[in-house]
Amino acid sequence: MNKGSFTVVIPAHNEEKYIGKCLRSVISAAKYVAPDSVEIIVVANRCTDKTAAIARHYGARVLSNDEKCIASIRNTGVKAANGEIVVTIDADSRMTKYSLVEIKSMLQSGSYVGGGTNPRFDRMSVGIAFSSLYVAMNLLPTMIKSGGYLSGAMFWFYKKDFELIGGFDESLVSLEDMDFAKRLKKLGVSRGQKYGTLKRSYIVTSSRKFDEFGDWYLIKNRKLTKRIFTGKDRAAADQFYYDVR
């Protein structure tokens, strides 16, 4: 494990429409650090399309995990990582070109335990804007308890710290990302470090959930949304995440 080396972990379930764009964004960002120090792992989850073939075409290492548990899928990739620094990004998202440079700088400063990134949707509407606000309001109590804003979307951290906090919680079928952020921040506080958010960089993520369900779906179906935000409701998670597509 070379100092400053990266592994980018990408969970992917039938992502042939998006995975190429995601991988190209990672490869582009790798040019601004040492390209040969960036490993890409795609964790193929119950794929029946060309996701794995596309990933291999771009030089990614492809692993398999068939569980309907995003925490387990993420853990599969991170545990196999050879990089000192791990970045997780969803297959329908794209990182901006200076993302890895900024992550490396923040981590190597010693001031940050890790952190997340702010997302931008590839399209915006009034419905998406209000839905995003509604989601943020649901997450607010967790953020207040943790002492402030917890960005997600694309996580970055040292692999050794991932191991120290036990990775993503596989008892959760949703909200595993917020739980991970909370525990990573707690580790940082214990060492006098901050949980960071990239300032210059961000990710562009697809609006496909809104395309599939409707821009106002989360607000119109508030009972389902609240069930998703328990992190433990298998039926709700299947309906919105695992059994879609």
Tab-separated table of C-alpha atoms in Angstrom:
chain	number	residue	atom	x	y	z
A	1	MET	CA	0.000	0.000	0.000
A	2	ASN	CA	1.882	3.037	-1.269
A	3	LYS	CA	1.621	6.334	0.585
A	4	GLY	CA	-0.856	8.602	-1.181
A	5	SER	CA	-2.227	5.833	-3.416
A	6	PHE	CA	-5.946	5.723	-4.149
A	7	THR	CA	-8.652	3.132	-4.579
A	8	VAL	CA	-11.940	4.381	-6.003
A	9	VAL	CA	-14.804	2.015	-5.123
A	10	ILE	CA	-17.934	2.054	-7.286
A	11	PRO	CA	-20.981	-0.068	-6.340
A	12	ALA	CA	-23.001	-0.877	-9.457
A	13	HIS	CA	-26.329	-2.579	-10.150
A	14	ASN	CA	-27.188	-2.715	-13.881
A	15	GLU	CA	-25.408	0.552	-14.597
A	16	GLU	CA	-24.465	0.138	-18.277
A	17	LYS	CA	-26.083	3.505	-19.043
A	18	TYR	CA	-23.954	5.407	-16.511
A	19	ILE	CA	-20.835	3.438	-15.541
A	20	GLY	CA	-18.760	4.576	-18.533
A	21	LYS	CA	-19.274	8.254	-17.680
A	22	CYS	CA	-18.389	7.590	-14.052
A	23	LEU	CA	-15.209	5.711	-14.952
A	24	ARG	CA	-14.108	8.346	-17.444
A	25	SER	CA	-14.469	11.004	-14.743
A	26	VAL	CA	-12.279	8.975	-12.376
A	27	ILE	CA	-9.654	8.402	-15.066
A	28	SER	CA	-9.670	12.132	-15.856
A	29	ALA	CA	-9.238	13.047	-12.173
A	30	ALA	CA	-6.403	10.516	-11.861
A	31	LYS	CA	-4.358	12.516	-14.384
A	32	TYR	CA	-3.902	15.262	-11.799
A	33	VAL	CA	-2.347	12.882	-9.285
A	34	ALA	CA	-0.097	9.970	-10.297
A	35	PRO	CA	-2.365	7.986	-12.665
A	36	ASP	CA	-0.679	4.679	-11.854
A	37	SER	CA	-1.447	5.228	-8.159
A	38	VAL	CA	-5.222	5.126	-8.714
A	39	GLU	CA	-6.921	1.735	-8.565
A	40	ILE	CA	-10.581	1.426	-9.581
A	41	ILE	CA	-12.815	-1.302	-8.150
A	42	VAL	CA	-16.353	-1.825	-9.438
A	43	VAL	CA	-18.527	-4.028	-7.243
A	44	ALA	CA	-21.102	-5.579	-9.571
A	45	ASN	CA	-24.338	-6.269	-7.724
A	46	ARG	CA	-26.829	-8.660	-9.361
A	47	CYS	CA	-25.958	-7.269	-12.789
A	48	THR	CA	-27.696	-8.726	-15.833
A	49	ASP	CA	-26.412	-6.143	-18.319
A	50	LYS	CA	-23.006	-5.035	-19.624
A	51	THR	CA	-21.882	-3.213	-16.467
A	52	ALA	CA	-19.018	-5.593	-15.692
A	53	ALA	CA	-17.788	-5.710	-19.297
A	54	ILE	CA	-17.744	-1.904	-19.538
A	55	ALA	CA	-15.895	-1.642	-16.231
A	56	ARG	CA	-13.217	-4.084	-17.399
A	57	HIS	CA	-12.920	-2.188	-20.680
A	58	TYR	CA	-11.864	0.884	-18.693
A	59	GLY	CA	-9.350	-1.102	-16.653
A	60	ALA	CA	-11.356	-1.476	-13.446
A	61	ARG	CA	-11.093	-4.519	-11.227
A	62	VAL	CA	-14.555	-6.098	-11.020
A	63	LEU	CA	-15.765	-7.846	-7.873
A	64	SER	CA	-19.151	-9.439	-7.242
A	65	ASN	CA	-21.604	-9.039	-4.380
A	66	ASP	CA	-25.197	-10.225	-4.820
A	67	GLU	CA	-26.644	-9.045	-1.507
A	68	LYS	CA	-29.446	-6.508	-1.355
A	69	CYS	CA	-27.468	-4.403	1.104
A	70	ILE	CA	-25.544	-1.360	-0.113
A	71	ALA	CA	-23.399	-1.359	3.048
A	72	SER	CA	-22.208	-4.877	2.244
A	73	ILE	CA	-21.571	-3.923	-1.391
A	74	ARG	CA	-19.481	-0.919	-0.364
A	75	ASN	CA	-17.586	-2.975	2.220
A	76	THR	CA	-16.707	-5.609	-0.381
A	77	GLY	CA	-14.942	-2.987	-2.466
A	78	VAL	CA	-13.199	-1.144	0.347
A	79	LYS	CA	-11.920	-4.304	2.018
A	80	ALA	CA	-10.297	-5.348	-1.276
A	81	ALA	CA	-8.708	-1.925	-1.814
A	82	ASN	CA	-4.952	-1.681	-2.222
A	83	GLY	CA	-4.887	2.106	-1.925
A	84	GLU	CA	-4.034	4.024	1.223
A	85	ILE	CA	-6.832	6.497	0.448
A	86	VAL	CA	-10.293	5.213	-0.457
A	87	VAL	CA	-12.956	7.161	-2.330
A	88	THR	CA	-16.481	5.810	-2.832
A	89	ILE	CA	-18.703	7.126	-5.612
A	90	ASP	CA	-21.954	5.792	-7.029
A	91	ALA	CA	-21.986	4.511	-10.596
A	92	ASP	CA	-24.471	7.142	-11.779
A	93	SER	CA	-22.273	10.012	-10.578
A	94	ARG	CA	-19.222	11.798	-11.970
A	95	MET	CA	-16.426	13.427	-10.002
A	96	THR	CA	-14.915	16.707	-11.166
A	97	LYS	CA	-11.317	16.730	-12.390
A	98	TYR	CA	-9.564	18.076	-9.285
A	99	SER	CA	-11.408	15.830	-6.825
A	100	LEU	CA	-8.519	13.456	-6.083
A	101	VAL	CA	-6.027	16.315	-5.806
A	102	GLU	CA	-8.219	18.069	-3.260
A	103	ILE	CA	-8.884	14.886	-1.294
A	104	LYS	CA	-5.177	14.070	-1.104
A	105	SER	CA	-4.321	17.601	0.015
A	106	MET	CA	-6.969	17.639	2.757
A	107	LEU	CA	-6.091	14.219	4.140
A	108	GLN	CA	-2.335	14.756	4.049
A	109	SER	CA	-2.728	18.061	5.892
A	110	GLY	CA	-3.582	16.006	8.971
A	111	SER	CA	-6.504	18.304	9.762
A	112	TYR	CA	-9.172	16.009	8.329
A	113	VAL	CA	-10.228	12.458	9.150
A	114	GLY	CA	-12.065	12.271	5.834
A	115	GLY	CA	-15.350	13.566	4.584
A	116	GLY	CA	-17.830	13.890	1.777
A	117	THR	CA	-18.769	15.989	-1.202
A	118	ASN	CA	-21.650	18.171	-2.300
A	119	PRO	CA	-23.715	16.790	-5.202
A	120	ARG	CA	-25.339	18.548	-8.126
A	121	PHE	CA	-28.100	16.879	-10.122
A	122	ASP	CA	-27.697	16.601	-13.871
A	123	ARG	CA	-31.045	18.337	-14.188
A	124	MET	CA	-33.053	20.485	-11.809
A	125	SER	CA	-36.730	21.269	-11.346
A	126	VAL	CA	-38.944	22.783	-8.671
A	127	GLY	CA	-39.937	19.276	-7.586
A	128	ILE	CA	-36.341	18.090	-7.267
A	129	ALA	CA	-35.386	21.234	-5.354
A	130	PHE	CA	-38.212	20.802	-2.833
A	131	SER	CA	-37.567	17.062	-2.567
A	132	SER	CA	-33.888	17.727	-1.790
A	133	LEU	CA	-34.923	20.209	0.886
A	134	TYR	CA	-37.353	17.670	2.332
A	135	VAL	CA	-34.608	15.025	2.512
A	136	ALA	CA	-32.264	17.522	4.189
A	137	MET	CA	-34.932	18.285	6.797
A	138	ASN	CA	-35.265	14.568	7.541
A	139	LEU	CA	-31.506	14.317	8.027
A	140	LEU	CA	-31.292	17.438	10.191
A	141	PRO	CA	-31.822	15.668	13.562
A	142	THR	CA	-28.925	13.294	12.798
A	143	MET	CA	-26.689	16.207	11.842
A	144	ILE	CA	-27.609	18.146	14.975
A	145	LYS	CA	-26.737	15.140	17.143
A	146	SER	CA	-23.418	14.762	15.345
A	147	GLY	CA	-22.562	18.420	15.833
A	148	GLY	CA	-22.976	19.865	12.353
A	149	TYR	CA	-23.280	19.344	8.624
A	150	LEU	CA	-22.365	15.892	7.286
A	151	SER	CA	-21.796	15.843	3.551
A	152	GLY	CA	-22.070	12.546	1.713
A	153	ALA	CA	-22.430	11.701	-1.982
A	154	MET	CA	-18.744	10.761	-2.424
A	155	PHE	CA	-16.866	9.682	0.684
A	156	TRP	CA	-13.094	9.855	1.148
A	157	PHE	CA	-10.997	8.472	3.989
A	158	TYR	CA	-7.928	6.434	4.857
A	159	LYS	CA	-8.508	2.690	4.609
A	160	LYS	CA	-6.985	2.222	8.064
A	161	ASP	CA	-9.684	4.492	9.520
A	162	PHE	CA	-12.409	2.590	7.662
A	163	GLU	CA	-11.132	-0.544	9.393
A	164	LEU	CA	-10.895	1.235	12.732
A	165	ILE	CA	-14.589	2.202	12.741
A	166	GLY	CA	-15.772	-1.126	11.308
A	167	GLY	CA	-16.742	-0.004	7.821
A	168	PHE	CA	-20.323	0.503	6.697
A	169	ASP	CA	-22.959	-0.994	8.997
A	170	GLU	CA	-24.412	-4.045	7.237
A	171	SER	CA	-27.433	-4.151	9.547
A	172	LEU	CA	-28.703	-1.093	7.645
A	173	VAL	CA	-30.466	-1.444	4.282
A	174	SER	CA	-30.504	2.330	3.729
A	175	LEU	CA	-28.940	5.421	5.337
A	176	GLU	CA	-25.671	3.499	5.715
A	177	ASP	CA	-23.861	6.516	4.306
A	178	MET	CA	-25.080	8.934	6.969
A	179	ASP	CA	-24.298	6.412	9.706
A	180	PHE	CA	-20.774	5.993	8.323
A	181	ALA	CA	-20.263	9.761	8.158
A	182	LYS	CA	-21.389	10.135	11.761
A	183	ARG	CA	-18.934	7.491	13.013
A	184	LEU	CA	-16.085	8.829	10.884
A	185	LYS	CA	-16.668	12.305	12.276
A	186	LYS	CA	-16.697	10.933	15.830
A	187	LEU	CA	-13.311	9.309	15.196
A	188	GLY	CA	-11.981	12.617	13.915
A	189	VAL	CA	-13.241	14.535	16.949
A	190	SER	CA	-11.434	12.068	19.234
A	191	ARG	CA	-8.178	12.943	17.441
A	192	GLY	CA	-8.740	16.675	17.010
A	193	GLN	CA	-9.557	16.325	13.301
A	194	LYS	CA	-12.448	17.680	11.267
A	195	TYR	CA	-14.951	15.957	9.011
A	196	GLY	CA	-14.479	17.792	5.725
A	197	THR	CA	-16.414	18.717	2.627
A	198	LEU	CA	-14.595	19.305	-0.646
A	199	LYS	CA	-14.680	23.018	-1.422
A	200	ARG	CA	-13.472	23.210	-5.006
A	201	SER	CA	-14.769	19.854	-6.213
A	202	TYR	CA	-18.204	18.263	-6.329
A	203	ILE	CA	-20.006	15.431	-8.077
A	204	VAL	CA	-22.650	15.494	-10.782
A	205	THR	CA	-25.219	12.816	-10.060
A	206	SER	CA	-28.047	11.541	-12.205
A	207	SER	CA	-31.654	12.492	-11.535
A	208	ARG	CA	-32.770	9.011	-12.542
A	209	LYS	CA	-34.722	8.324	-9.331
A	210	PHE	CA	-36.819	11.378	-10.140
A	211	ASP	CA	-37.044	10.295	-13.767
A	212	GLU	CA	-38.337	6.901	-12.628
A	213	PHE	CA	-40.663	7.948	-9.814
A	214	GLY	CA	-41.444	11.600	-10.521
A	215	ASP	CA	-39.888	14.817	-9.249
A	216	TRP	CA	-42.396	15.126	-6.368
A	217	TYR	CA	-42.471	11.427	-5.426
A	218	LEU	CA	-40.634	11.716	-2.093
A	219	ILE	CA	-42.947	14.482	-0.917
A	220	LYS	CA	-46.120	12.834	-2.199
A	221	ASN	CA	-45.096	9.562	-0.515
A	222	ARG	CA	-43.873	10.897	2.801
A	223	LYS	CA	-44.723	7.704	4.696
A	224	LEU	CA	-42.420	5.704	2.424
A	225	THR	CA	-39.716	8.346	2.744
A	226	LYS	CA	-39.851	8.204	6.537
A	227	ARG	CA	-39.618	4.395	6.397
A	228	ILE	CA	-36.526	4.662	4.191
A	229	PHE	CA	-34.989	7.028	6.731
A	230	THR	CA	-35.188	4.446	9.501
A	231	GLY	CA	-32.424	2.547	7.703
A	232	LYS	CA	-33.986	-0.758	8.763
A	233	ASP	CA	-37.130	-1.128	6.637
A	234	ARG	CA	-36.389	-3.854	4.092
A	235	ALA	CA	-39.678	-3.498	2.176
A	236	ALA	CA	-39.260	0.258	1.758
A	237	ALA	CA	-35.617	-0.110	0.702
A	238	ASP	CA	-36.524	-2.789	-1.840
A	239	GLN	CA	-39.305	-0.617	-3.266
A	240	PHE	CA	-37.098	2.446	-3.726
A	241	TYR	CA	-33.622	0.975	-4.218
A	242	TYR	CA	-32.962	-2.721	-4.591
A	243	ASP	CA	-35.858	-3.947	-6.734
A	244	VAL	CA	-35.860	-0.993	-9.137
A	245	ARG	CA	-34.666	-1.713	-12.713
